[in-house]
């Protein structure tokens, strides 16, 4: 069964600290994985996309990793800011056949950054 | 200029009423979606249209009826509203239904059924 699991469910950190969010998936065949950020009261916005051949990709203070062998991805946030408080959602795309283009959503990690 | 816009942003109504939520995208995308986000923030696919044709219809009660008059619009009509329909409904679009496209979401429509 194609699934996406995220951990932790919620996380509280102090401003300036680093944190890492995890995403494990069983989606097969795999096409790509995106991390979305959803601010309170807003729609999700894509932060980064990881394809099969990519191990690491950075977008400012956000660094995503992908291990396609173990089917795990992480999102590392460096020097957190208050504006990083949001829900982070992992979305995996399937590749072929009847699942072509099908998207599988994780339940998100709610990050709260305290001053 | 908003890429994906949905209206209304807030909707409060009584049980049993019928309501509609409208969505428009100006990105020239072929594929549009409706998602329901529950109180635990999980985004669940309801419907997907590609070039005005229904391609995904999850196990949604038939009180929910999507309509796509053209590929830039996807509206959601809900009949006989129930308490459990209270949620935030997100419209989204993607360049096409294939596997690499980024989803662009609207700001959400918060529906409260009393």
PDB file of C-alpha atoms in Angstrom:
ATOM      1  CA  UNK A   1       0.000   0.000   0.000  1.00  0.00           C
ATOM      2  CA  UNK A   2       1.347   3.426  -0.959  1.00  0.00           C
ATOM      3  CA  UNK A   3       1.845   5.487   2.179  1.00  0.00           C
ATOM      4  CA  UNK A   4       3.744   8.499   3.444  1.00  0.00           C
ATOM      5  CA  UNK A   5       4.612   8.778   7.131  1.00  0.00           C
ATOM      6  CA  UNK A   6       6.037  11.897   8.751  1.00  0.00           C
ATOM      7  CA  UNK A   7       7.682  12.386  12.107  1.00  0.00           C
ATOM      8  CA  UNK A   8       7.532  13.956  14.527  1.00  0.00           C
ATOM      9  CA  UNK A   9       3.885  14.954  14.476  1.00  0.00           C
ATOM     10  CA  UNK A  10       4.775  18.211  16.200  1.00  0.00           C
ATOM     11  CA  UNK A  11       7.958  19.944  17.265  1.00  0.00           C
ATOM     12  CA  UNK A  12       8.768  23.005  19.370  1.00  0.00           C
ATOM     13  CA  UNK A  13      12.185  24.635  19.134  1.00  0.00           C
ATOM     14  CA  UNK A  14      13.769  27.902  20.187  1.00  0.00           C
ATOM     15  CA  UNK A  15      14.573  30.579  17.659  1.00  0.00           C
ATOM     16  CA  UNK A  16      18.043  30.145  16.207  1.00  0.00           C
ATOM     17  CA  UNK A  17      18.142  26.379  16.735  1.00  0.00           C
ATOM     18  CA  UNK A  18      18.270  23.742  14.001  1.00  0.00           C
ATOM     19  CA  UNK A  19      15.773  20.937  13.468  1.00  0.00           C
ATOM     20  CA  UNK A  20      15.180  17.967  11.185  1.00  0.00           C
ATOM     21  CA  UNK A  21      11.856  16.635   9.973  1.00  0.00           C
ATOM     22  CA  UNK A  22      11.486  13.113   8.649  1.00  0.00           C
ATOM     23  CA  UNK A  23       9.434  11.547   5.858  1.00  0.00           C
ATOM     24  CA  UNK A  24       9.296   7.811   5.132  1.00  0.00           C
ATOM     25  CA  UNK A  25       7.382   6.475   2.166  1.00  0.00           C
ATOM     26  CA  UNK A  26       6.371   3.197   0.587  1.00  0.00           C
ATOM     27  CA  UNK A  27       5.167   4.706  -2.711  1.00  0.00           C
ATOM     28  CA  UNK A  28       6.253   2.623  -5.660  1.00  0.00           C
ATOM     29  CA  UNK A  29       7.282   3.188  -8.350  1.00  0.00           C
ATOM     30  CA  UNK A  30       8.712   6.433  -7.048  1.00  0.00           C
ATOM     31  CA  UNK A  31       8.847   9.563  -9.170  1.00  0.00           C
ATOM     32  CA  UNK A  32       9.604  12.502  -6.906  1.00  0.00           C
ATOM     33  CA  UNK A  33       9.116  13.916  -3.434  1.00  0.00           C
ATOM     34  CA  UNK A  34       8.200  17.467  -2.522  1.00  0.00           C
ATOM     35  CA  UNK A  35       8.228  19.302   0.767  1.00  0.00           C
ATOM     36  CA  UNK A  36       5.495  21.889   1.195  1.00  0.00           C
ATOM     37  CA  UNK A  37       5.237  24.575   3.860  1.00  0.00           C
ATOM     38  CA  UNK A  38       1.785  25.577   5.066  1.00  0.00           C
ATOM     39  CA  UNK A  39       1.515  28.735   7.149  1.00  0.00           C
ATOM     40  CA  UNK A  40      -1.530  29.064   9.408  1.00  0.00           C
ATOM     41  CA  UNK A  41      -4.562  30.119   7.406  1.00  0.00           C
ATOM     42  CA  UNK A  42      -2.769  29.768   4.067  1.00  0.00           C
ATOM     43  CA  UNK A  43      -2.429  27.166   1.342  1.00  0.00           C
ATOM     44  CA  UNK A  44       0.677  24.941   1.145  1.00  0.00           C
ATOM     45  CA  UNK A  45       3.629  26.214  -0.887  1.00  0.00           C
ATOM     46  CA  UNK A  46       6.348  24.039  -2.383  1.00  0.00           C
ATOM     47  CA  UNK A  47       9.796  24.366  -0.797  1.00  0.00           C
ATOM     48  CA  UNK A  48      11.763  21.834  -2.784  1.00  0.00           C
ATOM     49  CA  UNK A  49      11.498  18.800  -5.049  1.00  0.00           C
ATOM     50  CA  UNK A  50      13.677  15.701  -4.817  1.00  0.00           C
ATOM     51  CA  UNK A  51      13.967  13.264  -7.704  1.00  0.00           C
ATOM     52  CA  UNK A  52      15.406   9.762  -7.708  1.00  0.00           C
ATOM     53  CA  UNK A  53      18.936  10.859  -8.603  1.00  0.00           C
ATOM     54  CA  UNK A  54      19.196  13.688  -6.087  1.00  0.00           C
ATOM     55  CA  UNK A  55      20.591  13.181  -2.588  1.00  0.00           C
ATOM     56  CA  UNK A  56      20.656  16.725  -1.255  1.00  0.00           C
ATOM     57  CA  UNK A  57      19.153  20.021  -2.261  1.00  0.00           C
ATOM     58  CA  UNK A  58      19.195  23.360  -0.478  1.00  0.00           C
ATOM     59  CA  UNK A  59      16.812  26.287  -0.593  1.00  0.00           C
ATOM     60  CA  UNK A  60      18.178  28.988   1.692  1.00  0.00           C
ATOM     61  CA  UNK A  61      18.063  27.696   5.260  1.00  0.00           C
ATOM     62  CA  UNK A  62      16.138  24.579   4.161  1.00  0.00           C
ATOM     63  CA  UNK A  63      18.066  21.478   3.102  1.00  0.00           C
ATOM     64  CA  UNK A  64      16.257  18.386   1.888  1.00  0.00           C
ATOM     65  CA  UNK A  65      17.818  14.949   1.573  1.00  0.00           C
ATOM     66  CA  UNK A  66      16.604  11.811  -0.146  1.00  0.00           C
ATOM     67  CA  UNK A  67      17.692   8.202   0.280  1.00  0.00           C
ATOM     68  CA  UNK A  68      15.829   6.312  -2.432  1.00  0.00           C
ATOM     69  CA  UNK A  69      17.160   2.971  -1.190  1.00  0.00           C
ATOM     70  CA  UNK A  70      15.691   3.298   2.285  1.00  0.00           C
ATOM     71  CA  UNK A  71      12.793   5.446   1.010  1.00  0.00           C
ATOM     72  CA  UNK A  72      13.457   8.231   3.446  1.00  0.00           C
ATOM     73  CA  UNK A  73      13.665  11.988   3.135  1.00  0.00           C
ATOM     74  CA  UNK A  74      14.496  14.667   5.646  1.00  0.00           C
ATOM     75  CA  UNK A  75      14.065  18.421   5.770  1.00  0.00           C
ATOM     76  CA  UNK A  76      16.682  20.235   7.822  1.00  0.00           C
ATOM     77  CA  UNK A  77      16.042  23.798   8.923  1.00  0.00           C
ATOM     78  CA  UNK A  78      19.058  25.807   9.985  1.00  0.00           C
ATOM     79  CA  UNK A  79      19.039  28.808  12.329  1.00  0.00           C
ATOM     80  CA  UNK A  80      15.262  28.729  12.730  1.00  0.00           C
ATOM     81  CA  UNK A  81      13.220  31.909  12.641  1.00  0.00           C
ATOM     82  CA  UNK A  82       9.777  32.701  14.009  1.00  0.00           C
ATOM     83  CA  UNK A  83       8.472  32.686  10.441  1.00  0.00           C
ATOM     84  CA  UNK A  84       9.418  29.005  10.133  1.00  0.00           C
ATOM     85  CA  UNK A  85       6.459  28.167  12.386  1.00  0.00           C
ATOM     86  CA  UNK A  86       4.198  26.210  10.053  1.00  0.00           C
ATOM     87  CA  UNK A  87       3.099  22.752   9.028  1.00  0.00           C
ATOM     88  CA  UNK A  88       5.548  20.922   6.751  1.00  0.00           C
ATOM     89  CA  UNK A  89       3.978  18.376   4.438  1.00  0.00           C
ATOM     90  CA  UNK A  90       5.773  15.643   2.498  1.00  0.00           C
ATOM     91  CA  UNK A  91       4.138  14.704  -0.821  1.00  0.00           C
ATOM     92  CA  UNK A  92       5.320  11.779  -2.954  1.00  0.00           C
ATOM     93  CA  UNK A  93       4.450  11.272  -6.632  1.00  0.00           C
ATOM     94  CA  UNK A  94       4.055   7.830  -8.162  1.00  0.00           C
ATOM     95  CA  UNK A  95       5.538   7.072 -11.545  1.00  0.00           C
ATOM     96  CA  UNK A  96       3.841   4.578 -13.811  1.00  0.00           C
ATOM     97  CA  UNK A  97       0.692   2.766 -14.850  1.00  0.00           C
ATOM     98  CA  UNK A  98      -2.553   3.484 -13.090  1.00  0.00           C
ATOM     99  CA  UNK A  99      -0.712   5.476 -10.420  1.00  0.00           C
ATOM    100  CA  UNK A 100       0.974   7.838 -12.893  1.00  0.00           C
ATOM    101  CA  UNK A 101       1.049  11.291 -11.409  1.00  0.00           C
ATOM    102  CA  UNK A 102      -0.828  10.152  -8.325  1.00  0.00           C
ATOM    103  CA  UNK A 103       0.116  12.140  -5.223  1.00  0.00           C
ATOM    104  CA  UNK A 104       0.458  10.711  -1.718  1.00  0.00           C
ATOM    105  CA  UNK A 105       0.389  13.083   1.229  1.00  0.00           C
ATOM    106  CA  UNK A 106       1.925  12.779   4.663  1.00  0.00           C
ATOM    107  CA  UNK A 107       0.028  14.127   7.647  1.00  0.00           C
ATOM    108  CA  UNK A 108       2.555  16.893   8.198  1.00  0.00           C
ATOM    109  CA  UNK A 109       4.822  18.025  11.020  1.00  0.00           C
ATOM    110  CA  UNK A 110       3.642  21.078  12.951  1.00  0.00           C
ATOM    111  CA  UNK A 111       6.717  23.163  13.784  1.00  0.00           C
ATOM    112  CA  UNK A 112       6.541  25.928  16.369  1.00  0.00           C
ATOM    113  CA  UNK A 113       9.481  28.276  16.840  1.00  0.00           C
ATOM    114  CA  UNK A 114       9.549  30.160  20.140  1.00  0.00           C
ATOM    115  CA  UNK A 115      11.435  33.400  20.691  1.00  0.00           C
TER     116      UNK A 115
ATOM    117  CA  UNK B   1      -1.934  38.680  -9.200  1.00  0.00           C
ATOM    118  CA  UNK B   2      -3.250  35.588  -7.409  1.00  0.00           C
ATOM    119  CA  UNK B   3      -2.436  32.319  -9.184  1.00  0.00           C
ATOM    120  CA  UNK B   4      -5.186  30.160  -7.647  1.00  0.00           C
ATOM    121  CA  UNK B   5      -8.093  32.020  -6.111  1.00  0.00           C
ATOM    122  CA  UNK B   6     -11.057  30.539  -4.342  1.00  0.00           C
ATOM    123  CA  UNK B   7     -14.170  32.142  -2.898  1.00  0.00           C
ATOM    124  CA  UNK B   8     -15.538  32.506  -0.353  1.00  0.00           C
ATOM    125  CA  UNK B   9     -12.713  32.348   2.203  1.00  0.00           C
ATOM    126  CA  UNK B  10     -15.173  31.743   5.033  1.00  0.00           C
ATOM    127  CA  UNK B  11     -18.581  30.117   4.901  1.00  0.00           C
ATOM    128  CA  UNK B  12     -20.879  29.560   7.887  1.00  0.00           C
ATOM    129  CA  UNK B  13     -24.157  27.795   7.243  1.00  0.00           C
ATOM    130  CA  UNK B  14     -26.826  25.601   8.760  1.00  0.00           C
ATOM    131  CA  UNK B  15     -27.123  21.849   8.396  1.00  0.00           C
ATOM    132  CA  UNK B  16     -29.172  20.848   5.393  1.00  0.00           C
ATOM    133  CA  UNK B  17     -28.288  23.892   3.294  1.00  0.00           C
ATOM    134  CA  UNK B  18     -26.642  23.808  -0.135  1.00  0.00           C
ATOM    135  CA  UNK B  19     -23.485  25.831  -0.774  1.00  0.00           C
ATOM    136  CA  UNK B  20     -20.870  26.342  -3.469  1.00  0.00           C
ATOM    137  CA  UNK B  21     -17.184  27.203  -3.462  1.00  0.00           C
ATOM    138  CA  UNK B  22     -15.597  28.625  -6.585  1.00  0.00           C
ATOM    139  CA  UNK B  23     -12.026  28.255  -7.805  1.00  0.00           C
ATOM    140  CA  UNK B  24     -10.128  29.874 -10.631  1.00  0.00           C
ATOM    141  CA  UNK B  25      -6.509  29.568 -11.753  1.00  0.00           C
ATOM    142  CA  UNK B  26      -4.690  31.923 -14.112  1.00  0.00           C
ATOM    143  CA  UNK B  27      -1.606  29.730 -14.568  1.00  0.00           C
ATOM    144  CA  UNK B  28      -2.749  28.030 -17.749  1.00  0.00           C
ATOM    145  CA  UNK B  29      -2.646  24.650 -15.989  1.00  0.00           C
ATOM    146  CA  UNK B  30      -4.521  21.641 -17.306  1.00  0.00           C
ATOM    147  CA  UNK B  31      -5.224  19.900 -14.000  1.00  0.00           C
ATOM    148  CA  UNK B  32      -7.214  21.126 -11.008  1.00  0.00           C
ATOM    149  CA  UNK B  33      -8.027  19.535  -7.658  1.00  0.00           C
ATOM    150  CA  UNK B  34     -10.215  19.831  -4.610  1.00  0.00           C
ATOM    151  CA  UNK B  35      -8.736  18.775  -1.260  1.00  0.00           C
ATOM    152  CA  UNK B  36     -10.380  18.609   2.156  1.00  0.00           C
ATOM    153  CA  UNK B  37      -8.233  19.434   5.203  1.00  0.00           C
ATOM    154  CA  UNK B  38      -9.617  18.163   8.471  1.00  0.00           C
ATOM    155  CA  UNK B  39      -8.999  19.462  11.974  1.00  0.00           C
ATOM    156  CA  UNK B  40      -5.824  17.397  12.171  1.00  0.00           C
ATOM    157  CA  UNK B  41      -4.480  19.186   9.097  1.00  0.00           C
ATOM    158  CA  UNK B  42      -4.479  16.099   6.846  1.00  0.00           C
ATOM    159  CA  UNK B  43      -5.028  17.001   3.185  1.00  0.00           C
ATOM    160  CA  UNK B  44      -7.265  14.459   1.481  1.00  0.00           C
ATOM    161  CA  UNK B  45      -7.918  14.409  -2.256  1.00  0.00           C
ATOM    162  CA  UNK B  46     -11.557  14.672  -3.258  1.00  0.00           C
ATOM    163  CA  UNK B  47     -11.595  15.293  -6.999  1.00  0.00           C
ATOM    164  CA  UNK B  48      -9.272  15.987  -9.876  1.00  0.00           C
ATOM    165  CA  UNK B  49     -10.078  17.335 -13.321  1.00  0.00           C
ATOM    166  CA  UNK B  50      -7.786  17.345 -16.334  1.00  0.00           C
ATOM    167  CA  UNK B  51      -8.879  19.619 -19.157  1.00  0.00           C
ATOM    168  CA  UNK B  52     -12.439  19.694 -17.842  1.00  0.00           C
ATOM    169  CA  UNK B  53     -12.596  15.893 -17.520  1.00  0.00           C
ATOM    170  CA  UNK B  54     -12.929  14.117 -14.187  1.00  0.00           C
ATOM    171  CA  UNK B  55      -9.886  11.886 -13.601  1.00  0.00           C
ATOM    172  CA  UNK B  56      -9.969  11.293  -9.854  1.00  0.00           C
ATOM    173  CA  UNK B  57     -13.069  10.826  -7.762  1.00  0.00           C
ATOM    174  CA  UNK B  58     -12.281   9.533  -4.311  1.00  0.00           C
ATOM    175  CA  UNK B  59     -14.942   8.005  -2.086  1.00  0.00           C
ATOM    176  CA  UNK B  60     -16.732  11.272  -1.559  1.00  0.00           C
ATOM    177  CA  UNK B  61     -20.487  11.355  -0.837  1.00  0.00           C
ATOM    178  CA  UNK B  62     -22.483  12.232  -3.930  1.00  0.00           C
ATOM    179  CA  UNK B  63     -23.731  15.298  -2.077  1.00  0.00           C
ATOM    180  CA  UNK B  64     -20.461  16.779  -3.366  1.00  0.00           C
ATOM    181  CA  UNK B  65     -20.550  17.659  -7.047  1.00  0.00           C
ATOM    182  CA  UNK B  66     -17.629  19.302  -8.824  1.00  0.00           C
ATOM    183  CA  UNK B  67     -18.138  21.259 -12.022  1.00  0.00           C
ATOM    184  CA  UNK B  68     -15.496  22.442 -14.451  1.00  0.00           C
ATOM    185  CA  UNK B  69     -16.944  24.847 -17.032  1.00  0.00           C
ATOM    186  CA  UNK B  70     -13.468  25.331 -18.535  1.00  0.00           C
ATOM    187  CA  UNK B  71      -9.963  24.265 -17.589  1.00  0.00           C
ATOM    188  CA  UNK B  72      -9.359  27.454 -15.587  1.00  0.00           C
ATOM    189  CA  UNK B  73     -12.302  26.890 -13.263  1.00  0.00           C
ATOM    190  CA  UNK B  74     -13.303  24.121 -10.888  1.00  0.00           C
ATOM    191  CA  UNK B  75     -16.266  24.736  -8.612  1.00  0.00           C
ATOM    192  CA  UNK B  76     -17.528  22.587  -5.766  1.00  0.00           C
ATOM    193  CA  UNK B  77     -21.195  22.346  -4.904  1.00  0.00           C
ATOM    194  CA  UNK B  78     -22.298  20.660  -1.702  1.00  0.00           C
ATOM    195  CA  UNK B  79     -25.914  19.602  -1.098  1.00  0.00           C
ATOM    196  CA  UNK B  80     -27.588  18.906   2.234  1.00  0.00           C
ATOM    197  CA  UNK B  81     -24.643  19.994   4.333  1.00  0.00           C
ATOM    198  CA  UNK B  82     -23.788  17.911   7.408  1.00  0.00           C
ATOM    199  CA  UNK B  83     -21.790  18.730  10.529  1.00  0.00           C
ATOM    200  CA  UNK B  84     -18.964  16.482   9.340  1.00  0.00           C
ATOM    201  CA  UNK B  85     -18.521  18.603   6.245  1.00  0.00           C
ATOM    202  CA  UNK B  86     -16.954  21.323   8.402  1.00  0.00           C
ATOM    203  CA  UNK B  87     -13.355  21.646   7.210  1.00  0.00           C
ATOM    204  CA  UNK B  88     -11.064  23.778   5.117  1.00  0.00           C
ATOM    205  CA  UNK B  89     -11.397  23.062   1.400  1.00  0.00           C
ATOM    206  CA  UNK B  90      -8.411  23.755  -0.821  1.00  0.00           C
ATOM    207  CA  UNK B  91      -8.409  24.143  -4.543  1.00  0.00           C
ATOM    208  CA  UNK B  92      -5.121  23.419  -6.321  1.00  0.00           C
ATOM    209  CA  UNK B  93      -3.805  23.276  -9.844  1.00  0.00           C
ATOM    210  CA  UNK B  94      -0.896  21.586 -11.578  1.00  0.00           C
ATOM    211  CA  UNK B  95       0.571  22.001 -15.057  1.00  0.00           C
ATOM    212  CA  UNK B  96      -0.648  18.567 -16.009  1.00  0.00           C
ATOM    213  CA  UNK B  97      -1.548  15.271 -14.405  1.00  0.00           C
ATOM    214  CA  UNK B  98       1.931  13.790 -14.881  1.00  0.00           C
ATOM    215  CA  UNK B  99       4.439  13.260 -12.175  1.00  0.00           C
ATOM    216  CA  UNK B 100       6.688  16.281 -11.901  1.00  0.00           C
ATOM    217  CA  UNK B 101       4.396  19.219 -11.600  1.00  0.00           C
ATOM    218  CA  UNK B 102       4.257  21.370  -8.481  1.00  0.00           C
ATOM    219  CA  UNK B 103       0.854  21.865  -6.897  1.00  0.00           C
ATOM    220  CA  UNK B 104      -0.273  25.462  -6.541  1.00  0.00           C
ATOM    221  CA  UNK B 105      -2.865  25.883  -3.816  1.00  0.00           C
ATOM    222  CA  UNK B 106      -5.491  28.487  -3.184  1.00  0.00           C
ATOM    223  CA  UNK B 107      -5.798  30.104   0.241  1.00  0.00           C
ATOM    224  CA  UNK B 108      -8.535  27.732   1.342  1.00  0.00           C
ATOM    225  CA  UNK B 109     -12.245  28.074   2.118  1.00  0.00           C
ATOM    226  CA  UNK B 110     -13.186  27.394   5.729  1.00  0.00           C
ATOM    227  CA  UNK B 111     -16.632  25.843   5.876  1.00  0.00           C
ATOM    228  CA  UNK B 112     -18.446  25.711   9.212  1.00  0.00           C
ATOM    229  CA  UNK B 113     -21.715  23.808   9.402  1.00  0.00           C
ATOM    230  CA  UNK B 114     -23.848  24.583  12.464  1.00  0.00           C
TER     231      UNK B 114
END
